[in-house]
XYZ file of C-alpha atoms in Angstrom:
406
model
C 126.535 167.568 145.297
C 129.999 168.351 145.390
C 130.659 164.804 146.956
C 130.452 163.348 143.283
C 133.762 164.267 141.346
C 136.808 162.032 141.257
C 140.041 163.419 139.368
C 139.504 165.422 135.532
C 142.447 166.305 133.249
C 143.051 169.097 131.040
C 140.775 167.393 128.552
C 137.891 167.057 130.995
C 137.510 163.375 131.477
C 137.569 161.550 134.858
C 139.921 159.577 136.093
C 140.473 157.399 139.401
C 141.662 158.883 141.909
C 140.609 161.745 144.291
C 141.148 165.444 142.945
C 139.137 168.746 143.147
C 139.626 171.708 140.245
C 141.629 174.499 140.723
C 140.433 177.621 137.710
C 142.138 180.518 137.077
C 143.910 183.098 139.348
C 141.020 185.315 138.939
C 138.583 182.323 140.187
C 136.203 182.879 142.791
C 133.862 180.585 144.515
C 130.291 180.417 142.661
C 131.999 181.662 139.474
C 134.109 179.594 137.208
C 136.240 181.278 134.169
C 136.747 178.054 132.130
C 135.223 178.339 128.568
C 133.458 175.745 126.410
C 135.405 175.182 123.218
C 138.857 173.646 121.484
C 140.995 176.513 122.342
C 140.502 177.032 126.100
C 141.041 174.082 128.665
C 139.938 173.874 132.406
C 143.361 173.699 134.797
C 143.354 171.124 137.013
C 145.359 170.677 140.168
C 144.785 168.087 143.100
C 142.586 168.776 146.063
C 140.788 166.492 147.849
C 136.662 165.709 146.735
C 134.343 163.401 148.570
C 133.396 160.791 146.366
C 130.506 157.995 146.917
C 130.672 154.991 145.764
C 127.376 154.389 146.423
C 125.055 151.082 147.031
C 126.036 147.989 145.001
C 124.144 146.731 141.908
C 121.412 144.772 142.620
C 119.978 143.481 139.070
C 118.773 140.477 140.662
C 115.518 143.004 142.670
C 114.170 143.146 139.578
C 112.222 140.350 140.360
C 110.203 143.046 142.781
C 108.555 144.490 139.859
C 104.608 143.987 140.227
C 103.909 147.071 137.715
C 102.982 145.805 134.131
C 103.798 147.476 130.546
C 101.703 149.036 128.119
C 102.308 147.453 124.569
C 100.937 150.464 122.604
C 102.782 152.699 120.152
C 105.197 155.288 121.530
C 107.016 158.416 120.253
C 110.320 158.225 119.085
C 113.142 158.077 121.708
C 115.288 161.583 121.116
C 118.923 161.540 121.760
C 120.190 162.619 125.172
C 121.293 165.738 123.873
C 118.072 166.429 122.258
C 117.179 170.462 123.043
C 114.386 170.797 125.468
C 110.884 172.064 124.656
C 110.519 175.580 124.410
C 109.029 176.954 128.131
C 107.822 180.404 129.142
C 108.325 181.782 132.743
C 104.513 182.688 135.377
C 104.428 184.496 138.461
C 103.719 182.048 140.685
C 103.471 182.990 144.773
C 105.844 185.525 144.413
C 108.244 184.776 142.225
C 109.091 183.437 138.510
C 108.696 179.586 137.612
C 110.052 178.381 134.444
C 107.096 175.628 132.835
C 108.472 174.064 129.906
C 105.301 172.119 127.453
C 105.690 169.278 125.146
C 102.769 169.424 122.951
C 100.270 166.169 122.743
C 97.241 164.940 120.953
C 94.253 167.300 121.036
C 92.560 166.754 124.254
C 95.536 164.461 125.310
C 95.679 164.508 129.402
C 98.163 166.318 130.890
C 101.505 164.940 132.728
C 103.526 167.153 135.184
C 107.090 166.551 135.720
C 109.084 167.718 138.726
C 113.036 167.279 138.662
C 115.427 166.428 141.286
C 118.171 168.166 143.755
C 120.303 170.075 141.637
C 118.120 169.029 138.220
C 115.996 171.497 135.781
C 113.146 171.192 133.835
C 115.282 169.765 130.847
C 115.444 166.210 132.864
C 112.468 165.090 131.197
C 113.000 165.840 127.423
C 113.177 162.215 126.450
C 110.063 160.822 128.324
C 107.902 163.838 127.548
C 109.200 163.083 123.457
C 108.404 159.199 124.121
C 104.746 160.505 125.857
C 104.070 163.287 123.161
C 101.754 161.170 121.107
C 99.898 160.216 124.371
C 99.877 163.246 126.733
C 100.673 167.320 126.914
C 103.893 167.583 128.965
C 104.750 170.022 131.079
C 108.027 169.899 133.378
C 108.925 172.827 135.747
C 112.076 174.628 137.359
C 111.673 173.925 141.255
C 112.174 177.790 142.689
C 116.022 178.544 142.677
C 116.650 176.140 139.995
C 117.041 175.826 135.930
C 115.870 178.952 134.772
C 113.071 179.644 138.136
C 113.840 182.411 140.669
C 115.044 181.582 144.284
C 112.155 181.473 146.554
C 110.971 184.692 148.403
C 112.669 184.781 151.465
C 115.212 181.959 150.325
C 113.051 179.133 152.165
C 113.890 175.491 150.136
C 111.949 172.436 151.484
C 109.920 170.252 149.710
C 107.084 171.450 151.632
C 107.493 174.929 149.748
C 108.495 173.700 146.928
C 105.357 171.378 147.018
C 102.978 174.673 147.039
C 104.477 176.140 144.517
C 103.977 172.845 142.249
C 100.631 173.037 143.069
C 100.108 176.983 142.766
C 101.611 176.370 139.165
C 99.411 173.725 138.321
C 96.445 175.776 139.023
C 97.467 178.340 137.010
C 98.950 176.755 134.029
C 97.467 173.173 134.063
C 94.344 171.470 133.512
C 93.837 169.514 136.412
C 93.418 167.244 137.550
C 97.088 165.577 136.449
C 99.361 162.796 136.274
C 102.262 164.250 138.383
C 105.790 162.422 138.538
C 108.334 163.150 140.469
C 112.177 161.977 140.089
C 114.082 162.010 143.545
C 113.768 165.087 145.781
C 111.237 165.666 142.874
C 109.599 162.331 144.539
C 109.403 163.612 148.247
C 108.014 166.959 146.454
C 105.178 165.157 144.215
C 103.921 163.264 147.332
C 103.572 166.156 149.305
C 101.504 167.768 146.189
C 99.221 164.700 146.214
C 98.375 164.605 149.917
C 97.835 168.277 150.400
C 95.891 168.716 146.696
C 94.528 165.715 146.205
C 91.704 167.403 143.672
C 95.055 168.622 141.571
C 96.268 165.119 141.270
C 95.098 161.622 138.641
C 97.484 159.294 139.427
C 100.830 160.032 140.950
C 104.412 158.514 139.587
C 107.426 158.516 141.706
C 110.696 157.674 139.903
C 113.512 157.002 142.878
C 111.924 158.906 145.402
C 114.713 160.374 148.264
C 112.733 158.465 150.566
C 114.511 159.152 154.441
C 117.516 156.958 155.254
C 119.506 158.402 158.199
C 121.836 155.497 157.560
C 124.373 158.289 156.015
C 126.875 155.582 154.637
C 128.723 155.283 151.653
C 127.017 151.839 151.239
C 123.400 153.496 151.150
C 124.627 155.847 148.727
C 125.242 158.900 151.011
C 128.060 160.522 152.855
C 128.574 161.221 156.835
C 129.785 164.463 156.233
C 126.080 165.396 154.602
C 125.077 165.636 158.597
C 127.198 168.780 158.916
C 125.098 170.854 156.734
C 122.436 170.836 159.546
C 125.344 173.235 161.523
C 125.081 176.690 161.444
C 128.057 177.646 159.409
C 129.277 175.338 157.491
C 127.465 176.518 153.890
C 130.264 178.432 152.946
C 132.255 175.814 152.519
C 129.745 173.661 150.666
C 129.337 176.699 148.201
C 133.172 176.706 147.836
C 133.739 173.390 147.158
C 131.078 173.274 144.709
C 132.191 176.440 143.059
C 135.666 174.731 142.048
C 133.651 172.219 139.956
C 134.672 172.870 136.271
C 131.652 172.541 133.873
C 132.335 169.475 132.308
C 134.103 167.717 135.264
C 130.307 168.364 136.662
C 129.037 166.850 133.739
C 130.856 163.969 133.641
C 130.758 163.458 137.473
C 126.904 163.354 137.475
C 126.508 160.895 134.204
C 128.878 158.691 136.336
C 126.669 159.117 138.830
C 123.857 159.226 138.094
C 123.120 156.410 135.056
C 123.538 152.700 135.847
C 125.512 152.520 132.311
C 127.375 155.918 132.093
C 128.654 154.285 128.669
C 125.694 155.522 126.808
C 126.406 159.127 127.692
C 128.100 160.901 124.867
C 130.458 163.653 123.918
C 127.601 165.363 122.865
C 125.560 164.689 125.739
C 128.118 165.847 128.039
C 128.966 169.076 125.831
C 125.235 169.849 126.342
C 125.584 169.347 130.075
C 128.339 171.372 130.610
C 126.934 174.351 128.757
C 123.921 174.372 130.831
C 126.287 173.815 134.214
C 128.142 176.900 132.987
C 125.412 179.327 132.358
C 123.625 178.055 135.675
C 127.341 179.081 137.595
C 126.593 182.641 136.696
C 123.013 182.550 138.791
C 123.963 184.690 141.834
C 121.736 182.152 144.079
C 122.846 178.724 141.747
C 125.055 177.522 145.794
C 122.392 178.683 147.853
C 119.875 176.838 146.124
C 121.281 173.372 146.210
C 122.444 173.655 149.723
C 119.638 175.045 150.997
C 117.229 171.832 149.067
C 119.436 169.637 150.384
C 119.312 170.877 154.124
C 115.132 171.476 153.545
C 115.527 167.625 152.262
C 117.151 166.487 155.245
C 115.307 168.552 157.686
C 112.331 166.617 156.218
C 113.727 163.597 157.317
C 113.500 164.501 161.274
C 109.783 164.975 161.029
C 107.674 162.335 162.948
C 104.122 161.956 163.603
C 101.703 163.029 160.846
C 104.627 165.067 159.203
C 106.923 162.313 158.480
C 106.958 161.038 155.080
C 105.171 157.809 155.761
C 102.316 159.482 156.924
C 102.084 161.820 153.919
C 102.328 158.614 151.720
C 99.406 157.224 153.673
C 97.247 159.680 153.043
C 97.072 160.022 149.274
C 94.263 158.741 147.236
C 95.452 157.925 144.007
C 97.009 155.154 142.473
C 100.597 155.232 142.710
C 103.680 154.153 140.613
C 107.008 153.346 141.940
C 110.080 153.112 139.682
C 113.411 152.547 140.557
C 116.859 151.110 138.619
C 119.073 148.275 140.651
C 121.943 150.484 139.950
C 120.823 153.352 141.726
C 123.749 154.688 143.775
C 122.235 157.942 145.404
C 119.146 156.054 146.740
C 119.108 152.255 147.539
C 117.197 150.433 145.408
C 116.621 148.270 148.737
C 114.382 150.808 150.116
C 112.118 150.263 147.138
C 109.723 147.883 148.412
C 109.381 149.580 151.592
C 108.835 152.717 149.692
C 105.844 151.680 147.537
C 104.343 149.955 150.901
C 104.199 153.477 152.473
C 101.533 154.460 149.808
C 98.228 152.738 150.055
C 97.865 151.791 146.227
C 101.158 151.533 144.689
C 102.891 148.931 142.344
C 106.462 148.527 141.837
C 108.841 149.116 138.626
C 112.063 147.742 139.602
C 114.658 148.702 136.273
C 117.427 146.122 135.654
C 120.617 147.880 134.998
C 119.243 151.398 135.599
C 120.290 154.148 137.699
C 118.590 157.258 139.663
C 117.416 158.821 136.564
C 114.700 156.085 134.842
C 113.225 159.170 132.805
C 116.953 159.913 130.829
C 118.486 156.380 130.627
C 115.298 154.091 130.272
C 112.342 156.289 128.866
C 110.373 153.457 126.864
C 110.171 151.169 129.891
C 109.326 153.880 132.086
C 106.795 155.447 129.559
C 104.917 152.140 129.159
C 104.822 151.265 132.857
C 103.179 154.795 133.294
C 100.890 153.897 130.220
C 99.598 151.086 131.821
C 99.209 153.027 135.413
C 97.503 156.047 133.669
C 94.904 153.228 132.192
C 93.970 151.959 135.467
C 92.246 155.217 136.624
C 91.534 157.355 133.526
C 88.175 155.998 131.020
C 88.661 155.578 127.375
C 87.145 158.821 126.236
C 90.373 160.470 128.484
C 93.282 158.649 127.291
C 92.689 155.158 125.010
C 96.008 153.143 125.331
C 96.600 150.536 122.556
C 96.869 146.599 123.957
C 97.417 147.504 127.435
C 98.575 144.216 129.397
C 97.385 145.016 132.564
C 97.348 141.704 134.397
C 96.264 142.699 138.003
C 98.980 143.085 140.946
C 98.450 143.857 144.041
C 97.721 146.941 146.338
C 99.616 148.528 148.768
C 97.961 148.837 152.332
C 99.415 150.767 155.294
C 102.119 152.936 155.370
C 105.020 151.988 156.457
C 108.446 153.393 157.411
C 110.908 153.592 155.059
C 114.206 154.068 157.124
C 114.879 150.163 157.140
C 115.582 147.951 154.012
C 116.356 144.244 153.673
C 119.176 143.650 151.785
């Protein structure tokens, strides 16, 4: 979101302060002419950007947690900056999908990962590594996003994207799955789960963009986000986030988006930035966030049956629900209230993490899903070493998630 970048200099880092980018004469919106590399430099002058600062940390909720930890052997935990696994692109309802596969075991069961607003398939490099001696990965572009074609017709909601997750499953997978789902990922998962619940093991929801019409810097969101429900006002969404450098995007969204941005590196960042710069060239890369985050927020307005709550409520498999105290796009006070809205669901609640649990804490969220997978799969399926799976309790009725106590 372009509400995420404070000031960069010449060099690329971020500083306080408000400022926007400014390319060069030849820039246009959507396309950015800075290059990667020691002899070019991004020009910076000072416009104004919307920055969040987002929900406080709130370490002390990890006492929430009623998910336990496998104890078994895991992979090895790849750098940041590790490349992803190598992916092939389907036809898939019309259009291409991008399915990347880490390879497992022989008959290992297989996981499904599905990234968040403005993420890719290369999200979930290090948990699919920390998983590979356990299960086959597979992680997906969302239509319009990573290396996936826009949607026929341009339509972004969770509810398509949801059909095309489970139109790719059925071609590609070997269901049924453990899905997970990181963010809008998470509204997009649950909607899989209720509509195809034969598709669908168990179901793992990493900081799910649960609804919060509370649009305040406190929760994590912005006031201004409300406009992009008005007819008109994309174009200056796309604009603003066309004047986003590469690496000041980078850097803006480790900032953002990890609970300890000091574990990022150079490297990492470099990586980023490549991948931000190649995505700028995608004729649709604008339309496609916008357009999720209006389906997103559209989603929130739906009542009755529709309304996330009652999707939760109907789906029949366990559920895991993982979120870091230092989440600053989506209050880690809604967790409780989240996992309550699905009728068996326990509760990972990260110390010190942020909105990505998959990138900045794989092991812990590897062996909570461990021990989750173990409570619904027998041993000839998937034989976890040492499990400690003392019991914790169900979730019962769903519940609205709008409301959080502090």
């Amino acid at each position: 979101m372009w509400t995420e970048f404070g000031h960069v200099d010449k060099s690329g880092r971020r500083t306080r302060g408000e400022a926007g980018v400014s390319l060069r004469p030849d820039h246009r919106p959507g396309h950015t002419s800075a290059v990667l590399g020691s002899e070019h430099h991004e020009v910076m002058t000072s416009t104004p950007s919307w920055h969040v600062a987002g929900p406080p940390a709130r370490d002390d909720l990890a006492e929430w947690t009623t998910a336990t930890l496998d104890q078994g052997e895991l992979g090895p935990i790849p750098p940041l900056a590790q490349p992803a696994p190598a992916g092939r692109t389907h036809l898939i309802l019309g259009g291409g999908v991008h399915v990347r596969r880490q390879p497992g075991p022989a008959g290992a069961p297989p996981v499904w990962y599905v990234h968040g607003l403005g993420g890719s398939s290369t999200d979930w490099t290090r948990l699919s590594a920390v998983l590979a001696s356990r299960a086959t990965g597979y992680s997906l572009d969302l239509p319009g996003s990573g290396r996936s074609d826009p949607p026929p017709g341009g339509r972004y909601s969770p509810q398509v994207d949801a059909r095309v997750v489970a139109a790719t499953i059925e071609r590609v997978g070997d269901g049924p799955v453990h899905l997970v789902g990181n963010s809008y990922g998470g509204v997009v998962v649950t909607e899989v789960a209720a509509g195809w619940p034969h598709l669908v093991r168990t179901l793992t929801v990493l900081a799910p963009a649960v609804p919060d019409l509370r649009l305040t810097g406190d929760r994590g969101a912005d006031p201004r986000l409300g406009m992009l429900l008005m007819p008109g006002t994309a174009g200056l969404a796309y604009q603003r986030l066309g004047s986003i450098a590469p690496t000041a995007r980078a850097r803006g969204m480790g900032e953002l988006c990890f609970g300890r941005p000091e574990v990022v590196t150079e490297q990492d960042y470099a990586l980023a930035a490549r991948e931000h710069a190649w995505r700028a060239r995608l004729p649709w890369v604008y339309e496609s966030m916008i357009g999720n985050l209006r389906g997103l927020m559209s989603s929130y307005l739906r009542t009755g049956q529709r309304s996330f709550a009652a999707v939760a409520g109907r789906i029949t498999v366990p559920t895991l629900v993982v979120w870091g105290t230092r989440d600053r796009l989506v209050d880690v006070r809604l967790s409780r209230r989240a996992a309550a809205a699905y009728p068996d669901a326990q509760l990972l609640v990260i110390a010190g993490c942020g909105h990505v649990p998959q990138m900045e804490e794989p092991e812990t969220t590897a062996r909570a899903m461990l021990a989750h997978w173990a409570r619904t799969v027998t041993r000839s399926d998937f034989a976890p070493t040492e499990p400690d799976l003392a019991g914790a309790p169900s979730r019962s009725v769903p519940a609205a998630v709008g409301t959080s106590s502090s």
